[in-house]
Amino acid sequence: MKVIYNTLFKRTSTFAVVCIGSAFFFERALDVASESFFESVNKGKLWKDIKHKYE
Amino acid sequence: MAATLGRICGSKLLKSVPALNLQQANGLSTAKTWTNGQKKLVATIGALTGGVGALIYALEQSVEASGTEVHPPKMPWSHSGLISALDHSSVRRGYEVYKQVCSACHSMKYIAYRNLVGVTHTEAEAKAEAEGIMVRDGPDDAGNYYDRPGKLSDYFPSPYPNEEAARAANNGAYPPDLSYIVSARHGGEDYIFSLLTGYFDAPAGVVLREGQYFNPYFPGGAISMAQVLYNEVIEYQDGTPATQSQLAKDVATFLKWTSEPEHDVRKQMIIKVVGIMTFLAAITYYIKRHKWSALKSRKIFFVPKKD
């Protein structure tokens, strides 16, 4: 815990980098998770599930 | 913020002697300094706001109950769930129904062929659909207007050049543009489905003029559109049996998509919003506990001065 604080959170510069970096990964994770959840709930109804019939 | 709050009224918030609470509330109240006139004014505004709200609610309710038209029953649409997407096979079939049946009288001027790409048709298919129509374009180099096959960027063709022509061809009734019809009618897709399948002979006592038909779901009952959907009136590309209710369901789903093209994205956004809000609520709760922990565990001692 102390290591994390001293290396990442103590200085504003590193803290800002941590904020921006973690926001990027958090958003990617949330996007991917919610999209895969949406697609599994609506399996068979979406265009990506039926487009193979028409290509 | 918690620290500021604590500095201003920390001791008051920490005390929990019941008898003191009223007194504290009294001490925090800003209404004490009001004159009688101000109090009456505030009370009047409150009563008026409540009264007008109740009146609007009552009027809205009574309007719902008036009229002779039948309200459409709620149908179990496959897209009516909180996170349920549109059934794109159904939307595609609905496009076939629109193209072969509805478009004879109804325009859909806000939907372009490019909108079909990635929703119901591949790009090649949508191009082929667009090439099936002729579009007036121009002027060319010589200043002349000319007809050309449609492109992806062209909007769906209208059956009549203007509203007057549409009325003249339909006994004075104007077939509405169908682009946003599901959002534009009470009951949405339930109404479209019920209207399309709800035709029957006019009951005794209902007088219809020439060119009018009876439909209990249509306000007034007399509709100028004849019944158009019958079993097997068209043939589906994918071989689905084209019963009347199947046709009505598919075209209603298609019209739902044209009215709300953002439908699927919006439903997906619900999942994201719930996810991120849960996360933020957890963080907020933790930070609140963290910031208040010092204040909540504070003890104040009276230490008498030693002489």
PDB file of C-alpha atoms in Angstrom, chain B residues 69-75 77 102 106 174-176 178 181-182 184-201 213-230 244-245 247-249 251-252 255:
ATOM      1  CA  GLU B  69     -61.624   4.413 -30.416  1.00  0.00           C
ATOM      2  CA  VAL B  70     -60.306   1.178 -28.992  1.00  0.00           C
ATOM      3  CA  HIS B  71     -56.909   1.427 -27.332  1.00  0.00           C
ATOM      4  CA  PRO B  72     -54.479  -1.150 -28.650  1.00  0.00           C
ATOM      5  CA  PRO B  73     -53.488  -3.952 -26.280  1.00  0.00           C
ATOM      6  CA  LYS B  74     -49.825  -4.251 -25.297  1.00  0.00           C
ATOM      7  CA  MET B  75     -48.089  -6.829 -27.443  1.00  0.00           C
ATOM      8  CA  TRP B  77     -42.607  -7.390 -28.708  1.00  0.00           C
ATOM      9  CA  CYS B 102     -47.094   0.446 -47.889  1.00  0.00           C
ATOM     10  CA  HIS B 106     -47.013   6.224 -47.995  1.00  0.00           C
ATOM     11  CA  TYR B 174     -53.381  12.325 -46.802  1.00  0.00           C
ATOM     12  CA  PRO B 175     -51.383   9.146 -46.234  1.00  0.00           C
ATOM     13  CA  PRO B 176     -48.899  10.261 -43.556  1.00  0.00           C
ATOM     14  CA  LEU B 178     -44.129   6.757 -42.210  1.00  0.00           C
ATOM     15  CA  ILE B 181     -44.955   7.155 -37.396  1.00  0.00           C
ATOM     16  CA  VAL B 182     -44.332   4.871 -34.401  1.00  0.00           C
ATOM     17  CA  ALA B 184     -45.965  10.008 -33.696  1.00  0.00           C
ATOM     18  CA  ARG B 185     -48.923   7.856 -32.640  1.00  0.00           C
ATOM     19  CA  HIS B 186     -50.308   6.950 -29.233  1.00  0.00           C
ATOM     20  CA  GLY B 187     -49.579   3.305 -28.566  1.00  0.00           C
ATOM     21  CA  GLY B 188     -46.588   3.181 -30.938  1.00  0.00           C
ATOM     22  CA  GLU B 189     -46.017  -0.170 -32.591  1.00  0.00           C
ATOM     23  CA  ASP B 190     -48.966  -1.710 -30.708  1.00  0.00           C
ATOM     24  CA  TYR B 191     -51.198   0.797 -32.470  1.00  0.00           C
ATOM     25  CA  ILE B 192     -49.676   0.062 -35.893  1.00  0.00           C
ATOM     26  CA  PHE B 193     -50.136  -3.676 -35.386  1.00  0.00           C
ATOM     27  CA  SER B 194     -53.706  -3.351 -34.110  1.00  0.00           C
ATOM     28  CA  LEU B 195     -54.656  -0.926 -36.870  1.00  0.00           C
ATOM     29  CA  LEU B 196     -53.317  -3.150 -39.628  1.00  0.00           C
ATOM     30  CA  THR B 197     -55.041  -6.263 -38.298  1.00  0.00           C
ATOM     31  CA  GLY B 198     -58.146  -4.592 -36.825  1.00  0.00           C
ATOM     32  CA  TYR B 199     -60.344  -4.019 -39.885  1.00  0.00           C
ATOM     33  CA  PHE B 200     -63.878  -5.346 -39.862  1.00  0.00           C
ATOM     34  CA  ASP B 201     -67.331  -4.483 -41.207  1.00  0.00           C
ATOM     35  CA  TYR B 213     -63.467   1.754 -44.035  1.00  0.00           C
ATOM     36  CA  PHE B 214     -64.193   0.861 -40.450  1.00  0.00           C
ATOM     37  CA  ASN B 215     -61.359   0.366 -38.005  1.00  0.00           C
ATOM     38  CA  PRO B 216     -62.057   0.623 -34.278  1.00  0.00           C
ATOM     39  CA  TYR B 217     -58.432   1.516 -33.465  1.00  0.00           C
ATOM     40  CA  PHE B 218     -58.486   4.574 -35.724  1.00  0.00           C
ATOM     41  CA  PRO B 219     -59.706   7.724 -33.917  1.00  0.00           C
ATOM     42  CA  GLY B 220     -63.223   8.276 -35.207  1.00  0.00           C
ATOM     43  CA  GLY B 221     -63.448   4.765 -36.622  1.00  0.00           C
ATOM     44  CA  ALA B 222     -63.631   5.809 -40.277  1.00  0.00           C
ATOM     45  CA  ILE B 223     -60.287   5.346 -41.993  1.00  0.00           C
ATOM     46  CA  SER B 224     -59.557   6.099 -45.627  1.00  0.00           C
ATOM     47  CA  MET B 225     -56.968   3.342 -45.913  1.00  0.00           C
ATOM     48  CA  ALA B 226     -58.423   0.009 -46.988  1.00  0.00           C
ATOM     49  CA  GLN B 227     -57.200  -3.184 -45.397  1.00  0.00           C
ATOM     50  CA  VAL B 228     -53.955  -3.991 -47.179  1.00  0.00           C
ATOM     51  CA  LEU B 229     -52.468  -6.898 -45.270  1.00  0.00           C
ATOM     52  CA  TYR B 230     -53.925 -10.315 -46.010  1.00  0.00           C
ATOM     53  CA  GLN B 244     -51.463 -11.276 -41.865  1.00  0.00           C
ATOM     54  CA  SER B 245     -50.244 -10.980 -38.280  1.00  0.00           C
ATOM     55  CA  LEU B 247     -46.756  -9.084 -41.957  1.00  0.00           C
ATOM     56  CA  ALA B 248     -48.189  -6.578 -39.482  1.00  0.00           C
ATOM     57  CA  LYS B 249     -45.672  -7.517 -36.807  1.00  0.00           C
ATOM     58  CA  VAL B 251     -43.763  -3.914 -40.651  1.00  0.00           C
ATOM     59  CA  ALA B 252     -44.435  -2.523 -37.168  1.00  0.00           C
ATOM     60  CA  LEU B 255     -41.379   1.241 -38.502  1.00  0.00           C
TER      61      LEU B 255
END
